[in-house]
């Protein structure tokens, strides 16, 4: 028998230990990142700090790369995987940026040739354009349409004003005709088409959208290319309104055409406007005369039958007909609709409520109606139907309410604002009382609203961008001096609303516009 014996002994081999070179970085901003315009050159000059004194540039290889891809798949498409795309192998970055505007992850990799060790570092790069985000302002200049912009730089928290921004960007979009509206919102999902954000320009002769990043235009951006059916060549829209549904993912949009009919588009029902009027009681039937106002929560919609003087509703975004509102809900009938809109923001458990001004056709009296879409008007917590300003008819300081325009409701307070001539009034629904808030004297008010910034929708978006919450809570008023130079005689102001009917507090003011007729916000 053989035994195998083993013992432990100290390893007294001759080994030589060396410090490994360690690389760190200076002059590379990982906190704030970098910002650059599309088409501009991005330059970054980092400093390498080596743990060895003999640090030389040739001792390393370098690689700059952008993380691209969505990691998602579109309808009927293969997934778009995340991947790093190399843009430079130089020590310093000096490269022209051709990426679509957005935020990208930039990686810088330094490899030590001697050891093979890799030292990576990442930061974010925001690729923007001059028109990346901001207010879009539709002006009337001697009867012609002009689009201006207050471009917002989120890094600097600063607005830059562009007069005739379409000309500035070299856009060829037709703008002939009287200006109607500017609308900014997603009109479909990003996994359907890359150009999913609609910047719609409405005039009496044209309805178009422009490229969401560059404002470029081609004929397929005409509204007719978003419609299904035998659409007349001269079809245009007088107004467009919409809202995201409760999941904040699928927009529903309604369009009031130059034929005085309403048309609908829902992303969960075909991604196009069906050239079939909604203001019918059976699909394809004869349209009835309908008011030019709509209120929608993204699921159902409320219209007003102007012939029979009653509210009607759709049951879901996919339908192209209406039904009468359930009589058990007790909606008022027999009035003329003067105005209708709704509070679109449900933050903090708020209920989205519809507001309307109704006129007695046999007198000059107006009524203010508030209701939750689909809720019974016997629900006193939501329902409000009273004569509008009941004390004004016998007041010594009478308001010419018949000539009131630009009705709008604060999304945060039960205050209805409107103007009569150059005077701005606030009506407190709780007190049923009217307050004169501002008198512009010789200046004329051409526009007044609480802006509908679509990306404010819901608590998630409020935490995403507090600015959208703040700006849409401010009363936006546009005035112009009739005796001033057309095209530069207009002013845009924003006011913070104070509780307990306090005086309006000026938050921002810009001048140099024309007669402003519509304001939208290109959000992100």
Short mmCIF file of C-alpha atoms in Angstrom, two decimals:
data_model
loop_
_atom_site.label_atom_id
_atom_site.label_comp_id
_atom_site.label_asym_id
_atom_site.label_seq_id
_atom_site.Cartn_x
_atom_site.Cartn_y
_atom_site.Cartn_z
CA UNK A 1 0.00 0.00 0.00
CA UNK A 2 1.28 3.40 -0.90
CA UNK A 3 0.47 6.55 1.03
CA UNK A 4 0.39 9.98 -0.45
CA UNK A 5 1.72 12.58 1.98
CA UNK A 6 1.36 16.34 1.61
CA UNK A 7 2.35 19.28 3.75
CA UNK A 8 1.85 23.05 3.73
CA UNK A 9 4.78 25.38 3.34
CA UNK A 10 5.21 29.15 2.92
CA UNK A 11 5.32 30.35 -0.69
CA UNK A 12 8.64 32.13 -0.94
CA UNK A 13 8.40 32.75 -4.67
CA UNK A 14 9.88 35.90 -6.15
CA UNK A 15 6.88 38.18 -7.09
CA UNK A 16 6.96 41.82 -8.15
CA UNK A 17 3.89 44.03 -7.37
CA UNK A 18 3.12 47.23 -9.30
CA UNK A 19 0.46 49.92 -8.81
CA UNK A 20 -2.19 49.88 -11.56
CA UNK A 21 -2.73 53.14 -13.37
CA UNK A 22 -6.13 54.60 -12.46
CA UNK A 23 -7.82 57.23 -14.62
CA UNK A 24 -10.36 59.80 -13.45
CA UNK A 25 -11.97 62.70 -15.29
CA UNK A 26 -12.21 66.45 -14.96
CA UNK A 27 -14.06 68.90 -17.20
CA UNK A 28 -16.80 66.38 -17.95
CA UNK A 29 -20.16 67.51 -16.57
CA UNK A 30 -22.11 64.53 -15.28
CA UNK A 31 -24.46 66.66 -13.20
CA UNK A 32 -25.99 69.15 -15.64
CA UNK A 33 -25.00 67.44 -18.87
CA UNK A 34 -24.80 69.32 -22.14
CA UNK A 35 -27.20 71.05 -24.52
CA UNK A 36 -26.79 71.63 -28.25
CA UNK A 37 -28.89 72.60 -31.24
CA UNK A 38 -29.64 70.08 -33.97
CA UNK A 39 -27.04 70.64 -36.70
CA UNK A 40 -24.58 72.42 -34.40
CA UNK A 41 -21.18 71.09 -33.31
CA UNK A 42 -20.90 69.64 -29.83
CA UNK A 43 -17.48 70.17 -28.27
CA UNK A 44 -16.32 68.57 -25.01
CA UNK A 45 -12.70 68.73 -23.86
CA UNK A 46 -12.25 66.51 -20.81
CA UNK A 47 -9.06 66.30 -18.77
CA UNK A 48 -7.72 62.85 -17.86
CA UNK A 49 -6.16 62.58 -14.42
CA UNK A 50 -3.81 59.59 -14.10
CA UNK A 51 -2.53 58.07 -10.89
CA UNK A 52 0.84 57.94 -12.63
CA UNK A 53 2.92 60.98 -13.38
CA UNK A 54 3.79 59.92 -16.92
CA UNK A 55 0.27 60.25 -18.29
CA UNK A 56 0.42 60.62 -22.09
CA UNK A 57 -2.40 60.96 -24.60
CA UNK A 58 -1.00 58.13 -26.75
CA UNK A 59 -1.19 55.74 -23.79
CA UNK A 60 -4.95 55.41 -24.30
CA UNK A 61 -7.65 54.80 -26.86
CA UNK A 62 -10.86 56.82 -26.82
CA UNK A 63 -14.47 56.26 -27.78
CA UNK A 64 -17.52 58.53 -27.69
CA UNK A 65 -20.95 57.01 -28.25
CA UNK A 66 -24.63 57.88 -28.01
CA UNK A 67 -27.15 55.43 -26.62
CA UNK A 68 -29.85 55.19 -29.27
CA UNK A 69 -32.93 53.06 -29.83
CA UNK A 70 -36.20 53.02 -27.95
CA UNK A 71 -36.15 49.50 -26.58
CA UNK A 72 -39.76 49.25 -27.75
CA UNK A 73 -41.60 47.83 -30.72
CA UNK A 74 -44.19 49.62 -32.80
CA UNK A 75 -47.38 48.22 -34.27
CA UNK A 76 -46.38 45.25 -36.43
CA UNK A 77 -42.70 46.16 -36.15
CA UNK A 78 -39.63 44.47 -34.71
CA UNK A 79 -38.24 45.90 -31.46
CA UNK A 80 -35.86 48.84 -31.69
CA UNK A 81 -33.07 47.69 -29.34
CA UNK A 82 -30.99 50.03 -27.22
CA UNK A 83 -27.44 50.25 -28.52
CA UNK A 84 -24.37 52.48 -28.39
CA UNK A 85 -23.50 54.25 -31.62
CA UNK A 86 -19.88 55.41 -31.85
CA UNK A 87 -19.52 59.01 -33.00
CA UNK A 88 -15.83 59.70 -32.36
CA UNK A 89 -12.55 58.00 -31.39
CA UNK A 90 -10.68 61.19 -30.54
CA UNK A 91 -9.68 62.30 -27.08
CA UNK A 92 -11.82 65.42 -27.35
CA UNK A 93 -15.30 65.49 -28.82
CA UNK A 94 -15.87 67.79 -31.78
CA UNK A 95 -18.77 66.46 -33.83
CA UNK A 96 -21.79 67.84 -35.69
CA UNK A 97 -25.04 66.63 -34.14
CA UNK A 98 -27.61 65.14 -36.49
CA UNK A 99 -29.79 63.36 -33.95
CA UNK A 100 -33.50 64.04 -33.76
CA UNK A 101 -34.16 66.49 -30.90
CA UNK A 102 -34.43 64.79 -27.55
CA UNK A 103 -32.34 63.72 -24.56
CA UNK A 104 -29.57 61.18 -25.18
CA UNK A 105 -27.10 59.31 -22.99
CA UNK A 106 -23.51 60.10 -24.03
CA UNK A 107 -20.72 57.71 -23.03
CA UNK A 108 -16.99 58.44 -23.01
CA UNK A 109 -14.74 55.33 -22.79
CA UNK A 110 -11.02 55.55 -22.18
CA UNK A 111 -8.94 52.36 -22.47
CA UNK A 112 -5.43 52.03 -21.03
CA UNK A 113 -3.36 50.35 -23.74
CA UNK A 114 -0.88 48.92 -21.24
CA UNK A 115 -3.38 47.21 -18.97
CA UNK A 116 -6.50 46.94 -21.10
CA UNK A 117 -8.52 48.52 -18.32
CA UNK A 118 -11.53 50.55 -19.48
CA UNK A 119 -12.72 53.70 -17.74
CA UNK A 120 -16.28 54.69 -18.83
CA UNK A 121 -18.25 57.77 -17.84
CA UNK A 122 -21.72 58.92 -18.90
CA UNK A 123 -23.76 62.11 -19.05
CA UNK A 124 -26.88 63.37 -20.83
CA UNK A 125 -27.02 65.56 -23.92
CA UNK A 126 -30.16 67.52 -24.77
CA UNK A 127 -30.48 68.02 -28.53
CA UNK A 128 -32.84 70.88 -29.29
CA UNK A 129 -33.76 73.36 -31.99
CA UNK A 130 -34.59 77.03 -31.75
CA UNK A 131 -38.23 75.92 -31.70
CA UNK A 132 -37.86 72.96 -29.36
CA UNK A 133 -40.39 74.18 -26.80
CA UNK A 134 -42.42 77.27 -26.02
CA UNK A 135 -45.47 79.41 -26.68
CA UNK A 136 -46.77 79.63 -30.25
CA UNK A 137 -48.78 82.78 -30.92
CA UNK A 138 -51.15 83.21 -33.86
CA UNK A 139 -51.44 86.86 -34.89
CA UNK A 140 -53.74 88.87 -37.12
CA UNK A 141 -51.67 91.47 -39.00
CA UNK A 142 -53.96 93.53 -41.22
CA UNK A 143 -56.14 90.47 -41.77
CA UNK A 144 -53.22 88.13 -42.54
CA UNK A 145 -51.95 85.30 -40.34
CA UNK A 146 -48.51 85.33 -38.72
CA UNK A 147 -47.07 82.85 -36.25
CA UNK A 148 -44.70 84.11 -33.55
CA UNK A 149 -42.94 82.12 -30.84
CA UNK A 150 -41.62 82.52 -27.33
CA UNK A 151 -39.03 79.74 -27.37
CA UNK A 152 -38.25 78.37 -23.91
CA UNK A 153 -34.77 77.27 -22.86
CA UNK A 154 -35.27 75.05 -19.81
CA UNK A 155 -31.57 75.09 -18.93
CA UNK A 156 -31.46 78.88 -18.72
CA UNK A 157 -35.13 79.26 -17.71
CA UNK A 158 -35.41 81.92 -20.40
CA UNK A 159 -37.74 82.79 -23.28
CA UNK A 160 -36.46 84.03 -26.66
CA UNK A 161 -38.97 85.84 -28.87
CA UNK A 162 -39.15 85.06 -32.60
CA UNK A 163 -41.34 87.25 -34.79
CA UNK A 164 -42.66 85.29 -37.79
CA UNK A 165 -41.04 82.08 -36.62
CA UNK A 166 -42.10 80.23 -39.78
CA UNK A 167 -40.04 82.58 -41.92
CA UNK A 168 -37.18 82.33 -39.42
CA UNK A 169 -37.17 78.54 -39.77
CA UNK A 170 -37.60 78.63 -43.55
CA UNK A 171 -40.98 76.90 -43.42
CA UNK A 172 -43.09 76.87 -46.58
CA UNK A 173 -46.42 76.11 -44.91
CA UNK A 174 -49.27 78.08 -46.56
CA UNK A 175 -50.62 80.76 -44.21
CA UNK A 176 -53.02 82.65 -46.45
CA UNK A 177 -56.39 83.59 -45.03
CA UNK A 178 -57.68 84.97 -41.77
CA UNK A 179 -55.98 83.45 -38.69
CA UNK A 180 -58.12 81.11 -36.58
CA UNK A 181 -56.15 78.90 -34.20
CA UNK A 182 -52.86 77.29 -33.21
CA UNK A 183 -53.13 73.86 -31.54
CA UNK A 184 -50.27 71.85 -30.04
CA UNK A 185 -50.88 68.27 -28.86
CA UNK A 186 -50.10 64.64 -29.64
CA UNK A 187 -52.50 63.41 -32.29
CA UNK A 188 -51.37 59.78 -32.19
CA UNK A 189 -48.99 57.52 -30.32
CA UNK A 190 -45.23 57.63 -30.87
CA UNK A 191 -45.11 53.91 -31.69
CA UNK A 192 -47.39 54.52 -34.69
CA UNK A 193 -45.52 57.30 -36.46
CA UNK A 194 -42.41 59.27 -35.55
CA UNK A 195 -44.20 62.54 -36.33
CA UNK A 196 -46.83 61.99 -33.66
CA UNK A 197 -47.01 65.52 -32.23
CA UNK A 198 -49.36 67.87 -34.01
CA UNK A 199 -48.62 71.57 -34.44
CA UNK A 200 -51.81 72.53 -36.27
CA UNK A 201 -52.16 75.93 -37.97
CA UNK A 202 -55.71 76.99 -38.82
CA UNK A 203 -56.67 79.86 -41.12
CA UNK A 204 -59.78 80.56 -43.16
CA UNK A 205 -58.06 79.11 -46.25
CA UNK A 206 -55.70 76.45 -44.90
CA UNK A 207 -55.42 73.81 -42.19
CA UNK A 208 -51.97 72.28 -41.92
CA UNK A 209 -49.54 70.89 -39.44
CA UNK A 210 -45.77 71.34 -39.56
CA UNK A 211 -42.82 69.14 -38.67
CA UNK A 212 -42.77 68.86 -34.91
CA UNK A 213 -39.03 69.59 -34.71
CA UNK A 214 -38.16 71.92 -37.60
CA UNK A 215 -41.51 73.44 -38.69
CA UNK A 216 -40.84 72.18 -42.21
CA UNK A 217 -43.88 71.48 -44.36
CA UNK A 218 -44.89 69.33 -47.29
CA UNK A 219 -48.31 68.91 -48.94
CA UNK A 220 -49.05 65.68 -47.03
CA UNK A 221 -49.22 67.76 -43.85
CA UNK A 222 -52.54 69.22 -45.02
CA UNK A 223 -55.45 68.18 -42.81
CA UNK A 224 -57.04 66.25 -45.68
CA UNK A 225 -54.28 63.64 -45.35
CA UNK A 226 -55.49 62.92 -41.82
CA UNK A 227 -59.03 62.28 -43.06
CA UNK A 228 -60.77 59.22 -44.46
CA UNK A 229 -63.41 59.67 -47.14
CA UNK A 230 -64.20 61.81 -50.16
CA UNK A 231 -62.92 65.05 -48.65
CA UNK A 232 -63.37 68.25 -50.71
CA UNK A 233 -60.13 69.92 -51.77
CA UNK A 234 -61.17 73.17 -50.11
CA UNK A 235 -61.92 71.55 -46.73
CA UNK A 236 -60.48 73.44 -43.77
CA UNK A 237 -61.09 73.48 -40.03
CA UNK A 238 -62.50 76.38 -38.04
CA UNK A 239 -61.34 74.89 -34.74
CA UNK A 240 -59.77 71.73 -33.33
CA UNK A 241 -60.01 70.54 -29.75
CA UNK A 242 -59.05 67.34 -28.00
CA UNK A 243 -57.97 65.59 -24.85
CA UNK A 244 -56.11 62.49 -23.73
CA UNK A 245 -58.21 59.71 -22.27
CA UNK A 246 -57.90 58.55 -18.68
CA UNK A 247 -54.72 56.58 -19.35
CA UNK A 248 -53.02 59.69 -20.78
CA UNK A 249 -51.96 57.70 -23.83
CA UNK A 250 -54.68 57.92 -26.47
CA UNK A 251 -55.79 61.37 -27.66
CA UNK A 252 -59.32 61.97 -28.88
CA UNK A 253 -59.68 65.00 -31.16
CA UNK A 254 -62.72 66.82 -32.53
CA UNK A 255 -62.59 69.16 -35.52
CA UNK A 256 -65.19 71.78 -36.51
CA UNK A 257 -65.05 72.04 -40.30
CA UNK A 258 -65.75 74.91 -42.65
CA UNK A 259 -69.01 73.11 -43.44
CA UNK A 260 -70.10 73.75 -39.80
CA UNK A 261 -69.99 70.05 -38.89
CA UNK A 262 -67.99 68.22 -36.23
CA UNK A 263 -65.59 65.36 -37.09
CA UNK A 264 -63.74 63.03 -34.74
CA UNK A 265 -60.44 61.18 -34.56
CA UNK A 266 -59.46 58.71 -31.85
CA UNK A 267 -56.19 56.79 -31.77
CA UNK A 268 -58.00 53.68 -30.63
CA UNK A 269 -60.39 53.96 -33.59
CA UNK A 270 -58.23 54.42 -36.67
CA UNK A 271 -55.84 57.38 -36.33
CA UNK A 272 -57.76 59.50 -38.85
CA UNK A 273 -60.70 61.89 -38.95
CA UNK A 274 -63.59 60.08 -40.58
CA UNK A 275 -65.28 62.35 -43.11
CA UNK A 276 -68.61 61.54 -41.50
CA UNK A 277 -70.15 64.28 -39.35
CA UNK A 278 -70.60 63.45 -35.68
CA UNK A 279 -73.58 65.80 -35.38
CA UNK A 280 -76.07 63.21 -36.62
CA UNK A 281 -78.38 60.88 -34.72
CA UNK A 282 -77.60 57.92 -36.97
CA UNK A 283 -74.24 57.38 -38.67
CA UNK A 284 -74.38 58.79 -42.18
CA UNK A 285 -77.63 60.62 -41.49
CA UNK A 286 -78.46 64.26 -42.17
CA UNK A 287 -76.44 66.58 -39.94
CA UNK A 288 -78.32 68.91 -37.62
CA UNK A 289 -77.22 72.47 -36.90
CA UNK A 290 -74.66 72.20 -34.14
CA UNK A 291 -72.95 74.76 -31.93
CA UNK A 292 -69.21 75.35 -32.60
CA UNK A 293 -68.29 74.22 -29.06
CA UNK A 294 -67.33 70.79 -27.74
CA UNK A 295 -66.27 69.46 -24.34
CA UNK A 296 -64.52 66.11 -24.11
CA UNK A 297 -62.78 64.12 -21.40
CA UNK A 298 -61.06 61.94 -24.00
CA UNK A 299 -63.76 59.29 -23.79
CA UNK A 300 -67.18 60.89 -24.27
CA UNK A 301 -67.98 64.31 -25.72
CA UNK A 302 -70.74 66.88 -25.25
CA UNK A 303 -72.17 68.94 -28.14
CA UNK A 304 -75.15 71.27 -28.40
CA UNK A 305 -77.98 70.75 -30.88
CA UNK A 306 -78.64 74.36 -31.93
CA UNK A 307 -81.82 73.44 -33.81
CA UNK A 308 -83.57 71.71 -30.92
CA UNK A 309 -81.71 73.64 -28.20
CA UNK A 310 -80.45 70.67 -26.19
CA UNK A 311 -77.24 68.93 -25.16
CA UNK A 312 -76.25 65.74 -26.97
CA UNK A 313 -73.41 63.33 -26.33
CA UNK A 314 -71.24 60.63 -27.85
CA UNK A 315 -70.87 57.39 -25.93
CA UNK A 316 -67.22 56.65 -26.80
CA UNK A 317 -64.46 58.05 -29.05
CA UNK A 318 -65.07 55.59 -31.88
CA UNK A 319 -68.66 56.54 -32.70
CA UNK A 320 -69.68 59.00 -35.42
CA UNK A 321 -73.13 59.88 -34.13
CA UNK A 322 -74.70 61.32 -31.00
CA UNK A 323 -77.57 60.52 -28.69
CA UNK A 324 -79.72 62.73 -26.51
CA UNK A 325 -78.50 63.23 -22.98
CA UNK A 326 -80.48 61.00 -20.66
CA UNK A 327 -83.57 63.00 -19.52
CA UNK A 328 -83.03 61.69 -16.00
CA UNK A 329 -79.86 63.80 -15.84
CA UNK A 330 -82.00 66.94 -16.08
CA UNK A 331 -79.80 68.95 -18.44
CA UNK A 332 -81.54 72.25 -19.28
CA UNK A 333 -83.15 72.62 -22.70
CA UNK A 334 -84.63 75.45 -24.73
CA UNK A 335 -81.66 77.84 -24.52
CA UNK A 336 -79.07 79.12 -26.97
CA UNK A 337 -75.49 78.14 -26.23
CA UNK A 338 -73.19 81.15 -26.07
CA UNK A 339 -70.02 79.37 -24.87
CA UNK A 340 -68.82 76.01 -23.50
CA UNK A 341 -65.53 74.60 -22.24
CA UNK A 342 -64.28 72.43 -19.42
CA UNK A 343 -61.63 72.04 -16.74
CA UNK A 344 -59.31 69.42 -18.20
CA UNK A 345 -57.01 68.84 -15.24
CA UNK A 346 -57.93 66.15 -12.67
CA UNK A 347 -55.01 66.60 -10.28
CA UNK A 348 -55.53 65.90 -6.62
CA UNK A 349 -58.85 64.17 -7.20
CA UNK A 350 -60.47 67.17 -8.89
CA UNK A 351 -63.45 66.38 -11.08
CA UNK A 352 -63.34 67.46 -14.71
CA UNK A 353 -66.31 69.80 -15.02
CA UNK A 354 -68.00 71.39 -18.02
CA UNK A 355 -68.94 75.07 -17.95
CA UNK A 356 -71.32 76.79 -20.33
CA UNK A 357 -73.14 80.08 -20.81
CA UNK A 358 -76.75 79.70 -21.96
CA UNK A 359 -78.99 82.49 -23.23
CA UNK A 360 -82.74 82.69 -22.93
CA UNK A 361 -83.88 83.12 -26.57
CA UNK A 362 -86.84 85.26 -25.44
CA UNK A 363 -84.78 87.76 -23.44
CA UNK A 364 -81.24 89.00 -22.85
CA UNK A 365 -80.77 86.94 -19.70
CA UNK A 366 -77.84 84.56 -19.45
CA UNK A 367 -77.42 81.45 -17.32
CA UNK A 368 -74.27 79.78 -16.09
CA UNK A 369 -74.28 75.98 -16.13
CA UNK A 370 -71.69 73.68 -14.56
CA UNK A 371 -71.85 69.90 -14.63
CA UNK A 372 -69.74 66.76 -14.69
CA UNK A 373 -70.01 64.98 -17.99
CA UNK A 374 -72.59 62.22 -17.62
CA UNK A 375 -73.53 63.14 -14.05
CA UNK A 376 -77.04 64.00 -13.00
CA UNK A 377 -77.69 67.68 -12.52
CA UNK A 378 -79.36 66.80 -9.24
CA UNK A 379 -75.87 66.18 -7.83
CA UNK A 380 -75.55 69.44 -5.93
CA UNK A 381 -71.82 68.95 -5.36
CA UNK A 382 -71.22 69.32 -9.09
CA UNK A 383 -74.34 70.94 -10.50
CA UNK A 384 -74.68 74.70 -10.86
CA UNK A 385 -77.40 76.33 -12.95
CA UNK A 386 -78.23 79.91 -12.06
CA UNK A 387 -78.84 83.23 -13.77
CA UNK A 388 -75.48 84.69 -14.66
CA UNK A 389 -74.83 87.76 -12.49
CA UNK A 390 -78.37 87.97 -11.12
CA UNK A 391 -77.75 91.37 -9.55
CA UNK A 392 -76.44 93.07 -12.66
CA UNK A 393 -79.82 93.79 -14.23
CA UNK A 394 -80.73 96.26 -11.49
CA UNK A 395 -77.22 97.38 -10.61
CA UNK A 396 -76.12 100.99 -10.90
CA UNK A 397 -72.88 99.67 -12.40
CA UNK A 398 -74.43 97.53 -15.09
CA UNK A 399 -72.24 95.26 -17.19
CA UNK A 400 -73.09 94.99 -20.88
CA UNK A 401 -73.12 91.24 -20.56
CA UNK A 402 -74.63 90.75 -24.01
CA UNK A 403 -71.29 91.85 -25.47
CA UNK A 404 -69.14 89.72 -23.17
CA UNK A 405 -66.44 87.67 -24.91
CA UNK A 406 -63.48 85.42 -24.14
CA UNK A 407 -65.06 83.37 -21.36
CA UNK A 408 -62.59 81.15 -19.49
CA UNK A 409 -62.57 79.33 -16.14
CA UNK A 410 -59.67 79.03 -13.71
CA UNK A 411 -58.60 75.38 -13.35
CA UNK A 412 -57.84 75.97 -9.67
CA UNK A 413 -60.66 78.25 -8.49
CA UNK A 414 -64.36 78.44 -9.28
CA UNK A 415 -63.79 81.78 -11.02
CA UNK A 416 -65.17 82.54 -14.46
CA UNK A 417 -63.32 85.31 -16.29
CA UNK A 418 -64.60 87.26 -19.28
CA UNK A 419 -64.22 90.69 -20.78
CA UNK A 420 -66.56 93.39 -22.00
CA UNK A 421 -64.57 95.72 -24.21
CA UNK A 422 -61.35 96.60 -22.40
CA UNK A 423 -62.57 95.51 -18.95
CA UNK A 424 -61.80 92.12 -17.43
CA UNK A 425 -64.28 90.67 -14.94
CA UNK A 426 -64.18 87.76 -12.54
CA UNK A 427 -67.37 85.95 -11.56
CA UNK A 428 -67.21 83.91 -8.34
CA UNK A 429 -69.57 80.94 -8.66
CA UNK A 430 -69.60 80.40 -4.92
CA UNK A 431 -70.69 83.96 -4.18
CA UNK A 432 -72.64 84.54 -7.40
CA UNK A 433 -70.86 87.86 -7.47
CA UNK A 434 -68.99 89.84 -10.10
CA UNK A 435 -65.66 91.67 -9.69
CA UNK A 436 -63.94 94.14 -12.02
CA UNK A 437 -60.34 92.90 -12.15
CA UNK A 438 -58.64 95.09 -14.76
CA UNK A 439 -59.38 97.96 -17.13
CA UNK A 440 -57.08 98.26 -20.15
CA UNK A 441 -58.45 101.65 -21.16
CA UNK A 442 -57.90 102.34 -24.86
CA UNK A 443 -56.28 98.95 -25.50
CA UNK A 444 -58.48 96.20 -26.91
CA UNK A 445 -58.57 92.61 -25.65
CA UNK A 446 -58.22 90.11 -28.49
CA UNK A 447 -57.64 86.89 -26.55
CA UNK A 448 -58.05 85.64 -22.99
CA UNK A 449 -57.74 82.10 -21.69
CA UNK A 450 -56.27 79.68 -19.23
CA UNK A 451 -54.04 77.77 -21.63
CA UNK A 452 -54.77 74.12 -22.22
CA UNK A 453 -51.24 72.69 -21.98
CA UNK A 454 -51.91 69.06 -22.79
CA UNK A 455 -48.88 67.67 -20.99
CA UNK A 456 -50.11 69.09 -17.70
CA UNK A 457 -52.72 66.33 -17.69
CA UNK A 458 -52.74 64.38 -14.43
CA UNK A 459 -50.50 64.22 -11.39
CA UNK A 460 -47.74 62.32 -13.19
CA UNK A 461 -47.32 65.13 -15.69
CA UNK A 462 -47.55 67.78 -12.98
CA UNK A 463 -44.55 66.27 -11.23
CA UNK A 464 -42.80 65.88 -14.57
CA UNK A 465 -42.89 69.59 -15.32
CA UNK A 466 -44.06 72.02 -12.67
CA UNK A 467 -43.89 74.84 -15.23
CA UNK A 468 -46.84 73.39 -17.15
CA UNK A 469 -48.90 73.34 -13.98
CA UNK A 470 -47.97 76.93 -13.11
CA UNK A 471 -48.38 78.44 -16.59
CA UNK A 472 -51.74 76.81 -17.30
CA UNK A 473 -52.98 78.12 -13.94
CA UNK A 474 -52.21 81.70 -14.99
CA UNK A 475 -54.69 83.88 -16.86
CA UNK A 476 -53.26 84.72 -20.28
CA UNK A 477 -54.50 88.01 -21.76
CA UNK A 478 -53.60 89.46 -25.16
CA UNK A 479 -54.24 93.13 -25.93
CA UNK A 480 -53.43 95.46 -28.79
CA UNK A 481 -53.31 99.19 -29.40
CA UNK A 482 -55.65 100.01 -32.32
CA UNK A 483 -53.61 103.12 -33.11
CA UNK A 484 -50.25 101.33 -33.08
CA UNK A 485 -48.25 99.84 -35.94
CA UNK A 486 -49.89 96.63 -37.14
CA UNK A 487 -47.76 93.61 -36.33
CA UNK A 488 -46.01 95.16 -33.34
CA UNK A 489 -48.90 96.73 -31.42
CA UNK A 490 -49.81 93.61 -29.44
CA UNK A 491 -48.97 92.58 -25.87
CA UNK A 492 -49.17 89.20 -24.15
CA UNK A 493 -49.50 89.01 -20.36
CA UNK A 494 -49.89 86.28 -17.77
CA UNK A 495 -51.46 86.80 -14.36
CA UNK A 496 -51.43 84.68 -11.22
CA UNK A 497 -54.89 84.20 -9.73
CA UNK A 498 -55.26 85.12 -6.08
CA UNK A 499 -57.67 83.52 -3.60
CA UNK A 500 -60.61 85.41 -2.10
CA UNK A 501 -61.06 87.44 -5.29
CA UNK A 502 -57.71 89.16 -4.85
CA UNK A 503 -56.20 91.44 -7.48
CA UNK A 504 -54.52 89.82 -10.47
CA UNK A 505 -50.75 89.53 -10.02
CA UNK A 506 -48.67 90.10 -13.17
CA UNK A 507 -46.33 87.14 -13.74
CA UNK A 508 -44.95 87.83 -17.24
CA UNK A 509 -45.31 90.30 -20.10
CA UNK A 510 -44.07 90.37 -23.70
CA UNK A 511 -44.61 92.99 -26.41
CA UNK A 512 -44.07 93.27 -30.16
CA UNK A 513 -46.87 91.00 -31.35
CA UNK A 514 -49.75 91.68 -33.69
CA UNK A 515 -53.40 91.25 -32.79
CA UNK A 516 -53.21 87.88 -31.03
CA UNK A 517 -56.10 85.51 -31.74
CA UNK A 518 -54.79 82.18 -30.40
CA UNK A 519 -52.00 80.86 -28.16
CA UNK A 520 -50.70 77.31 -27.81
CA UNK A 521 -47.77 75.70 -26.06
CA UNK A 522 -45.35 73.27 -27.71
CA UNK A 523 -44.63 71.02 -24.72
CA UNK A 524 -42.22 68.17 -24.16
#
